Structures are given as C-alpha cells and as structure tokens.
CSV table of C-alpha atoms and ligand atoms in Angstrom, one decimal:
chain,number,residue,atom,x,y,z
A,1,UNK,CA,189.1,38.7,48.7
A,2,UNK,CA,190.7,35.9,50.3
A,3,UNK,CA,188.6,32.7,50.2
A,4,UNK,CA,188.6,30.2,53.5
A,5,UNK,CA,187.1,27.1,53.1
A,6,UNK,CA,186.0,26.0,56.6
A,7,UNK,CA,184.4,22.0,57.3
A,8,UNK,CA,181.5,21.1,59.2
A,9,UNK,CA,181.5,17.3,60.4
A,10,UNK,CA,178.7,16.4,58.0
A,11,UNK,CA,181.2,15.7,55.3
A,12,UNK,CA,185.2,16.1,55.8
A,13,UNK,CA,185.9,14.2,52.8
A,14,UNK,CA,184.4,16.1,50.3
A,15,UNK,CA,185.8,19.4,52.1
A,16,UNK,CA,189.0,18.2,51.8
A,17,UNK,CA,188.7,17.3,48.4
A,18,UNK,CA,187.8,20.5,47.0
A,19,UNK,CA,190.5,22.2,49.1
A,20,UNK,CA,192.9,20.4,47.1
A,21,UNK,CA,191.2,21.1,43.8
A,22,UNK,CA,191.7,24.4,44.6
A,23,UNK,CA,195.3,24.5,46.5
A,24,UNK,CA,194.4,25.8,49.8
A,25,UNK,CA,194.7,24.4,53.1
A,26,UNK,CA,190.9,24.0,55.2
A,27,UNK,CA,190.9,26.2,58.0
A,28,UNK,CA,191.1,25.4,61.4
A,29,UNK,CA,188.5,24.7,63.6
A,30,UNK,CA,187.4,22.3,66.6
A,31,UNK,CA,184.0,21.7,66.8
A,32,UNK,CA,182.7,18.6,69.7
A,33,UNK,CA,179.7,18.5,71.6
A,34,UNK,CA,178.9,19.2,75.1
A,35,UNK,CA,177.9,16.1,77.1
A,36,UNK,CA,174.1,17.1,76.9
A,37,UNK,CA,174.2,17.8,72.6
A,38,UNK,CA,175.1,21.0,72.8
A,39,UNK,CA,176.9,21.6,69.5
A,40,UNK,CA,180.0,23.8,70.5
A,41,UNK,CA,182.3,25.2,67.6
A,42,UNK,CA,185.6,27.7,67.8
A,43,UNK,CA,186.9,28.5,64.2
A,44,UNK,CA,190.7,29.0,64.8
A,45,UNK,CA,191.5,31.2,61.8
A,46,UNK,CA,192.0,34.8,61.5
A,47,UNK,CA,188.9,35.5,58.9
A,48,UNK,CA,188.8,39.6,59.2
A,49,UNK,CA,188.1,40.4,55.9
A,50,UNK,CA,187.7,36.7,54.2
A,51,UNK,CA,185.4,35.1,52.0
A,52,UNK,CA,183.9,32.2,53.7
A,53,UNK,CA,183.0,29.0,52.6
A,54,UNK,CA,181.4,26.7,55.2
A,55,UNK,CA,181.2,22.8,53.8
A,56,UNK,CA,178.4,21.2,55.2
A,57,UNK,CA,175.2,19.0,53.9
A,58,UNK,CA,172.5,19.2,56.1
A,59,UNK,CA,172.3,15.5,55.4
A,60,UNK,CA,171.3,13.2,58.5
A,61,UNK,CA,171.4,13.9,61.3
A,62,UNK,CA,169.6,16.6,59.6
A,63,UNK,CA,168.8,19.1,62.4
A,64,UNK,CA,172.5,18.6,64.3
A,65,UNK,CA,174.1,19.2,60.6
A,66,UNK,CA,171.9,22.5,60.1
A,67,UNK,CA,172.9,24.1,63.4
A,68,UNK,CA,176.3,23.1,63.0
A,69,UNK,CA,176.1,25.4,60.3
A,70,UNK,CA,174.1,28.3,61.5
A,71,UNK,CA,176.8,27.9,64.4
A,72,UNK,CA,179.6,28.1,62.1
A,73,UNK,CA,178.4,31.0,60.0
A,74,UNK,CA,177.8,32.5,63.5
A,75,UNK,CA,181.3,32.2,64.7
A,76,UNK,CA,182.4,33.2,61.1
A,77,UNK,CA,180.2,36.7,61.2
A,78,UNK,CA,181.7,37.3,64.5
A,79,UNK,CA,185.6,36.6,63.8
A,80,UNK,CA,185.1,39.1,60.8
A,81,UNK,CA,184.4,37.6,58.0
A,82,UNK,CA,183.4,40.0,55.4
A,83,UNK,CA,181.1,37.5,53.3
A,84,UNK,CA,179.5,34.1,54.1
A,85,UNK,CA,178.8,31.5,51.6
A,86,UNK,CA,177.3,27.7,52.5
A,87,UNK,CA,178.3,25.4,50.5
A,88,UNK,CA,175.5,22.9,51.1
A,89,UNK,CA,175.4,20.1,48.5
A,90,UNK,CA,172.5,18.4,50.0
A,91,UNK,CA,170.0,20.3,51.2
A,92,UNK,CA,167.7,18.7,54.0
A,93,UNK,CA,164.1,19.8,54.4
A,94,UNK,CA,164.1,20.5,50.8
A,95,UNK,CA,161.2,17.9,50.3
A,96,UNK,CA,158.8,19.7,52.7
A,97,UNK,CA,158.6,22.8,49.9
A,98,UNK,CA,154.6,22.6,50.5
A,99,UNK,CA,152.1,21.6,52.7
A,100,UNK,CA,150.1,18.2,52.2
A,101,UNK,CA,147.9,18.5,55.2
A,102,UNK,CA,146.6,21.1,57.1
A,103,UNK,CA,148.1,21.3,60.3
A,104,UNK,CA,151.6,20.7,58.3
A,105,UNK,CA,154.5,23.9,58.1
A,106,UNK,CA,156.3,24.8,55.1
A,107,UNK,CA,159.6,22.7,56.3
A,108,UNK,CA,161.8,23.8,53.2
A,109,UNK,CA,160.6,27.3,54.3
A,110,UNK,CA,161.9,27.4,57.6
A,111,UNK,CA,165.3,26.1,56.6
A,112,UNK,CA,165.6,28.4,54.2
A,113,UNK,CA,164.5,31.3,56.4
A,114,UNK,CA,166.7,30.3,59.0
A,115,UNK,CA,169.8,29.7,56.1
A,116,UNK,CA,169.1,33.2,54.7
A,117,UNK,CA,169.8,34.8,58.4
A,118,UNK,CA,173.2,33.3,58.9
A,119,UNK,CA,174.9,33.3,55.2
A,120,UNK,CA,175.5,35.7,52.8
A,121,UNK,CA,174.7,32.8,49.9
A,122,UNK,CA,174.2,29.4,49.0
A,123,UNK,CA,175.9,26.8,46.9
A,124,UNK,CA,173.7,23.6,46.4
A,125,UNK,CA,173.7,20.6,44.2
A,126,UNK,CA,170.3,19.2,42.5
A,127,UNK,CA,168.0,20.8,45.1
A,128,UNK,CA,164.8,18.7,45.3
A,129,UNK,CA,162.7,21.4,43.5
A,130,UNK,CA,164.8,23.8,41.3
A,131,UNK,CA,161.8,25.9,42.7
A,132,UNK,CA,162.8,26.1,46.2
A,133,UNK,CA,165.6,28.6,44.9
A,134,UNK,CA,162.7,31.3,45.7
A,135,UNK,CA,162.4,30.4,49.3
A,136,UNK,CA,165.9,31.7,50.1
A,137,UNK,CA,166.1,35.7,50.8
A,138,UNK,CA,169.9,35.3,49.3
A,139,UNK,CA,171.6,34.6,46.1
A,140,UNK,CA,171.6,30.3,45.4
A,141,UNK,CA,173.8,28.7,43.2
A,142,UNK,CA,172.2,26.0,42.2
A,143,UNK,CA,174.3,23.3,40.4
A,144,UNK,CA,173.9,20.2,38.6
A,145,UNK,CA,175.3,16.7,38.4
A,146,UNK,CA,173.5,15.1,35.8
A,147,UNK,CA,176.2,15.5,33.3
A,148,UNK,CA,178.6,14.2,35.6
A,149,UNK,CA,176.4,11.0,36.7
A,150,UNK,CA,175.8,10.6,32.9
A,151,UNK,CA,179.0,10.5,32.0
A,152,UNK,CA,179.4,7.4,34.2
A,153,UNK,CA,176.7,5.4,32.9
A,154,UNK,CA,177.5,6.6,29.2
A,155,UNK,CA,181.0,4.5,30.2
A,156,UNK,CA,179.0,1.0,31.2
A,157,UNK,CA,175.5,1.2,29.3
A,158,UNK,CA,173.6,-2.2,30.0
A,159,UNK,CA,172.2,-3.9,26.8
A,160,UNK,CA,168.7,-3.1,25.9
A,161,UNK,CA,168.9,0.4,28.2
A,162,UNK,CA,165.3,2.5,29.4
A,163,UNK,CA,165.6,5.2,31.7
A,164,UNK,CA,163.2,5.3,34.1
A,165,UNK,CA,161.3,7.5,36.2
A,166,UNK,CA,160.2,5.9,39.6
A,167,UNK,CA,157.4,8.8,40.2
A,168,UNK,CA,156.1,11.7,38.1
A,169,UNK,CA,158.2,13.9,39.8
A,170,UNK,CA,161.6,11.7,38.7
A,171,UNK,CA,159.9,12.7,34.7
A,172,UNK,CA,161.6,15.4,33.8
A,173,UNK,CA,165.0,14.3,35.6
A,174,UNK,CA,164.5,11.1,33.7
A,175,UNK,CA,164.1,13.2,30.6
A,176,UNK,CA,167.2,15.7,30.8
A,177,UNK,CA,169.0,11.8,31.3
A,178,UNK,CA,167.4,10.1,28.1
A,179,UNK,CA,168.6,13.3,26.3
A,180,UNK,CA,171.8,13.3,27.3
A,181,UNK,CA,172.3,9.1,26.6
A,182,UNK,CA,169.8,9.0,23.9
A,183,UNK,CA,168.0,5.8,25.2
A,184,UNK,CA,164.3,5.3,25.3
A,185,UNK,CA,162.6,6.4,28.7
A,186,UNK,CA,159.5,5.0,31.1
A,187,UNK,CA,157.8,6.5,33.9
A,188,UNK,CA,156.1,4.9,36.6
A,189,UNK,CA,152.9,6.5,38.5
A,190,UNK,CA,154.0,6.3,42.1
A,191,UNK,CA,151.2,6.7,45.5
A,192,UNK,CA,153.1,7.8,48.7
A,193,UNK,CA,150.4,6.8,51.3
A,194,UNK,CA,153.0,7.5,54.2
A,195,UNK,CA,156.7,8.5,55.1
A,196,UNK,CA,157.7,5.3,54.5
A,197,UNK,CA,155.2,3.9,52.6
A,198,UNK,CA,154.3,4.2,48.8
A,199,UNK,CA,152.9,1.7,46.1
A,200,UNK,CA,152.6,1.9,41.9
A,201,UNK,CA,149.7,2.4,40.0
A,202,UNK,CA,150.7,2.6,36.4
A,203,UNK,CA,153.9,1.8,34.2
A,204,UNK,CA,154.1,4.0,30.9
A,205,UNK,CA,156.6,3.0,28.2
A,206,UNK,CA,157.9,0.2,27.4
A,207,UNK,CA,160.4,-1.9,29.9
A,208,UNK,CA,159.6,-5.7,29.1
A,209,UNK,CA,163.2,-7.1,28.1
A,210,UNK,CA,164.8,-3.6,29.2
A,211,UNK,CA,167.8,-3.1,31.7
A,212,UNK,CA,166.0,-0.2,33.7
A,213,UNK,CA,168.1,2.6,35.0
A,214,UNK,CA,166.1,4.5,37.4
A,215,UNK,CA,167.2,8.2,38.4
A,216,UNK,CA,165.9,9.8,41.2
A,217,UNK,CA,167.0,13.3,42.6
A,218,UNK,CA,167.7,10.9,46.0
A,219,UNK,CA,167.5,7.3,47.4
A,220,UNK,CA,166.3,7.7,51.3
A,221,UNK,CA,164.3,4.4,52.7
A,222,UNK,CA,165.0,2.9,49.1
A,223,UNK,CA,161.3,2.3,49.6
A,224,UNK,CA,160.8,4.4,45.8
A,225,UNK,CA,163.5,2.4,44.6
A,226,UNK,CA,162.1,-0.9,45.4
A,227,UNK,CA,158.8,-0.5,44.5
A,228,UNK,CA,159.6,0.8,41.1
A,229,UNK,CA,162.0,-2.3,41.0
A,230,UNK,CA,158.9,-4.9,42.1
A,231,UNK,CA,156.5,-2.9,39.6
A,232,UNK,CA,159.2,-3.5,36.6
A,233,UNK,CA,160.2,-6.9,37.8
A,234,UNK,CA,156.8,-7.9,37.2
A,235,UNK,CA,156.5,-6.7,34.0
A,236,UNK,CA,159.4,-8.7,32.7
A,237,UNK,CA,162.4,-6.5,32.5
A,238,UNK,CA,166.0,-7.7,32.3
A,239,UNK,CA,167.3,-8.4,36.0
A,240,UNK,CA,170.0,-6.0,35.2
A,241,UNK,CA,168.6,-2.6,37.3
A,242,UNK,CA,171.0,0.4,37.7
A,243,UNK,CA,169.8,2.9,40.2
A,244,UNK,CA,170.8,6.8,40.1
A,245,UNK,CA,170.6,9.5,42.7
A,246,UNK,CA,172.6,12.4,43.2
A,247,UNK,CA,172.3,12.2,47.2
A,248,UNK,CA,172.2,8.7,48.5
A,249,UNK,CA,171.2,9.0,52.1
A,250,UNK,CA,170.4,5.8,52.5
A,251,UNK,CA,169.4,5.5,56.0
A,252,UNK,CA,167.3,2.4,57.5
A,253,UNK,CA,167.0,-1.4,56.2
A,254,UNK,CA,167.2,0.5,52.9
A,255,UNK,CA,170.3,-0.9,51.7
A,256,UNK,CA,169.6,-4.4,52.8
A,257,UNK,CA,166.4,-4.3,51.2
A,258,UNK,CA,167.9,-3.1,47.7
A,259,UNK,CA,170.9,-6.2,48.0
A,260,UNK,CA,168.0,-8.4,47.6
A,261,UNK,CA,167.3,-7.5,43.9
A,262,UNK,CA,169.2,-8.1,41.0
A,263,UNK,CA,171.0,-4.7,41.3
A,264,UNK,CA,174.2,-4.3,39.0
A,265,UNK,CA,175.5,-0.9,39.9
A,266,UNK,CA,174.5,2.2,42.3
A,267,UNK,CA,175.6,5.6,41.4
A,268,UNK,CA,175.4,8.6,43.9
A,269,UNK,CA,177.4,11.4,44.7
A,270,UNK,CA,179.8,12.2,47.2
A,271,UNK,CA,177.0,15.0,48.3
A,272,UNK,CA,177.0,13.2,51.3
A,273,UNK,CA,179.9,10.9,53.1
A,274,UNK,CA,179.4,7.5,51.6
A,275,UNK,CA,180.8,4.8,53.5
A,276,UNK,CA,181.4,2.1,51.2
A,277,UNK,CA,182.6,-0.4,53.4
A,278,UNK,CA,179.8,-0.4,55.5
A,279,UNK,CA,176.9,-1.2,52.6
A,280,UNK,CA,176.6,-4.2,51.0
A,281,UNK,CA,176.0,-2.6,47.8
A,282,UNK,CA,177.7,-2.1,44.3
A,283,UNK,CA,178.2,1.3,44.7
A,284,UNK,CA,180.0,3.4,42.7
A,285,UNK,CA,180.3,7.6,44.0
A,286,UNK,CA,180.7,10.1,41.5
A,287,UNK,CA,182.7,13.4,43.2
A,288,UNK,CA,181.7,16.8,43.5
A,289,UNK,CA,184.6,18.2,44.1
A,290,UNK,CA,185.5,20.1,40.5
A,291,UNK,CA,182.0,21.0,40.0
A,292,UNK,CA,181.7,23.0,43.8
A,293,UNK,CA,185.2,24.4,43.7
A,294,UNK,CA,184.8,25.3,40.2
A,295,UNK,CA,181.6,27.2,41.9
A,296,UNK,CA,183.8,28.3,44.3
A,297,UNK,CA,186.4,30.1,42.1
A,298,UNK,CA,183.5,31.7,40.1
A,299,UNK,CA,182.0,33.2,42.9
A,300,UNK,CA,184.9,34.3,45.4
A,301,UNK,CA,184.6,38.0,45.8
B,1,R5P,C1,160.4,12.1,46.3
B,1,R5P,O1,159.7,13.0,45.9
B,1,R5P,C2,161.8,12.0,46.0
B,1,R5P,O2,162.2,12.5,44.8
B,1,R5P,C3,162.3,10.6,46.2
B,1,R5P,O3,161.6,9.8,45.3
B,1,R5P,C4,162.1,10.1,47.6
B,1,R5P,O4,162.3,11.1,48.5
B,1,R5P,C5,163.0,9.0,47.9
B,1,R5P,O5,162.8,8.6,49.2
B,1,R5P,P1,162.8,7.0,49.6
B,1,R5P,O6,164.1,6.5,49.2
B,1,R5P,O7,162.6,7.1,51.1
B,1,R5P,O8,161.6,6.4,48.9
C-alpha cells in the first residue's frame, strides 16, 4: 500500500529526515491555530487508500502536540486513509504509568486510551516503561536507541569510564550500556520528594577517580542529572561527566543549571527538536531517522 508520511509541528526536522531516508516527499498539510488555541489542521493529500504515517512527539507542549495528532489521524481517517500509524518517538505522559497517591489517574493510561482510538498503531523510541506497551489497545513498535547512543560514546570514551545509574529505575538501562561498552557500572539511590524536587541517599559501586557517564531514559528539569552529579562530585570522581538520554526535553533553568558543572559532552536524540544554538551546552544529537524509517519500511502494509 502506498505509505504517506505526514508532519505534525512538534518536530519537522526529524520528519523530514526520514522522508529522505526513504525517498519520498512529506505530504502536504497546513496546520495553524485559531486566535483562541484552537488547533486547526487540513491535510492536502489525496490519502484514499494510503498507509499513513503521522510524525509527531508528544513532547512539550505536551497536550497541544497530542491533539495535534489525534487531529491529524482524524483528518487522515476521514480523507480515506486505509491505515493509520503514529510515529511518536517521544511519548509524553509515559511517566504517569501508575498511581503514587490516591486521588492521582493513571496519566500514561489515558494517553494511550485516547492514542488507541485515533491510530491504527504506534511507533515509539525508548518508552519510559517497556511495560506501558500493554496500555495501548493497538500494535506498538517499540524501538531502541541504545545501540545507536553507544556507538557514539564507544567513539570518545573518557579515561577511567563508570556508567552510572542516577536512580534505580536508570539500573537496568545503565546495565544493557555497560554490556554493550564493557566498562564498570554504579547506581545511585535516588528520593523524588516532588515534581521537581529529588535528593540521593546511597551511591553503590565504585566512582572515586571515575569519569561518570550517566544514562537516563530522559533529562527533563536536569534536576536527576544534577543531583547525581553533586552526589558523585562529592565522592571524588573525575570532573569529566558525560550525560545520556535518549529524549532531552530539557525544559526550565535545566540547561543553565547543568553548564555549571564540569560537563564534557551531552548526548540525546533527535526524538525531540533540539535547538542547539539556543543551549549553552556541549551537546551532541544522535538521529533517528534510519532506525524509524527502517521501522517504517518494515511495517508499511
Ligand atoms: C524518572 O523516572 C526518569 O527516568 C528521569 O529520571 C526523570 O524523569 C528525569 O526528569 P528530570 O530531568 O526532571 O529530573
């Protein structure tokens, strides 16, 4: 069936990118907002027939991203299209996948509930919880880019490596990246006591006289980031600190409060739009773009 790759405005770039990777032109469409928010979208493609692909993290703004979508797969179902697929390589909501509180919902529920009404499938990169695969009531294609991420750093190592693990839930990423590189790994016992908020308890392994690289699925506030940095600055390692995410949102002071430690590199994908020129960071963005329209080709029906 003919595939149609169709962008949302969360992330052009990227949409672009894999439409070259895989020779075809992105559809038209004009999508602008109504002077009160209203989202309003008009695909301008003939899509009887087609195999869809909508580009679009839900990355922030978060909710105006995810009803971009729902609004494109909308227009999409209506114009014809004979199957659906988002092509969301961050997922927002994803770290709501349970309640902490009474009182709380199921967040990563309701985005998935609300995903699975509108589109046929669902292409995602590094989801938060492999786990949250089951909330979706269609197929997900969950990908990977720790391969991709660790070739990078297998091309600069720092002397003295240590992978490390800025909460529990970072340990078996952490692992999968010490595999891979074959250096030693830490993990540090991380307390979120608010949104923003979180301190250390506990370092275990060894990082005195280590370059730390810390992996994370994502860097948000930066606040994990820089605690685990303060937590293994004081316990002597080198001031040489790499730090990995696949999605970098990096929203708030974040990025000026990571440029004040001794930082050498930042690697992210291009999961969401990086705009280089406006952080003050060493950052270096590892694409997507073989690795989704690889997905792409392997799933067009
Ligand atoms: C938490 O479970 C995640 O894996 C990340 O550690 C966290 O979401 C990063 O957020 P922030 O950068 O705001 O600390």
């Amino acid at each position: 069936m003919k595939p149609i790759l169709i962008s949302g405005r969360a992330n052009p770039v990227l949409a672009l990118h894999i439409s070259q990777v895989l020779s075809l032109k992105l559809g038209q469409c004009k999508i602008d907002s109504f002077p009160d928010g209203e989202i309003h979208v008009e695909i301008l493609e003939d899509l009887l027939g087609c195999d869809v692909y909508l580009i679009q993290p839900t990355s922030p703004p978060v909710a105006e991203n995810l009803l971009e979508l729902l609004l494109l797969s909308d227009a999409a179902r209506r114009s014809g299209a004979a199957h659906i697929t988002g092509v969301i390589p961050y997922l927002g909501y994803a770290r709501q996948d349970r309640r902490s509180a009474q009182g709380e919902p199921v967040g990563g529920r309701v985005a998935a509930n609300i995903l699975s009404i509108g589109l046929d499938r669902i292409i995602s990169v590094d989801l938060h919880k492999p786990t949250l695969e089951g909330f979706f009531s269609v197929p997900v294609e969950h990908l990977s880019a720790i391969e991709l991420i660790a070739e990078t750093l297998k091309k600069s190592l720092p002397d003295n490596p240590v992978l490390v693990a800025p909460d529990l839930g970072a340990a078996k990423l952490a692992n999968t990246y010490a595999d891979i590189l074959d250096i030693p790994v830490a993990y540090i016992y991380k307390v979120r006591e608010s949104g923003d908020k979180v301190s250390i308890r506990n370092i275990v392994g060894d990082v005195s006289g280590y370059s730390p690289i810390l992996v994370d699925d994502m860097i948000s506030t930066a606040g994990t980031m820089i605690r685990a940095m303060d937590a293994l600055i004081a316990q002597k390692c080198r001031p040489e600190i790499i730090l990995v995410a696949t999605h970098g949102l990096f929203v708030g002071d974040g990025p000026g409060r990571i440029s004040s430690f001794p930082v050498s590199k930042i690697i992210v994908t291009d999961s969401i739009l990086q705009n280089k020129d406006q952080l003050p960071l060493p950052i270096h963005v590892v694409g997507l773009k073989t690795l989704l329209a690889n997905a792409i080709r392997r799933l067009n029906v």
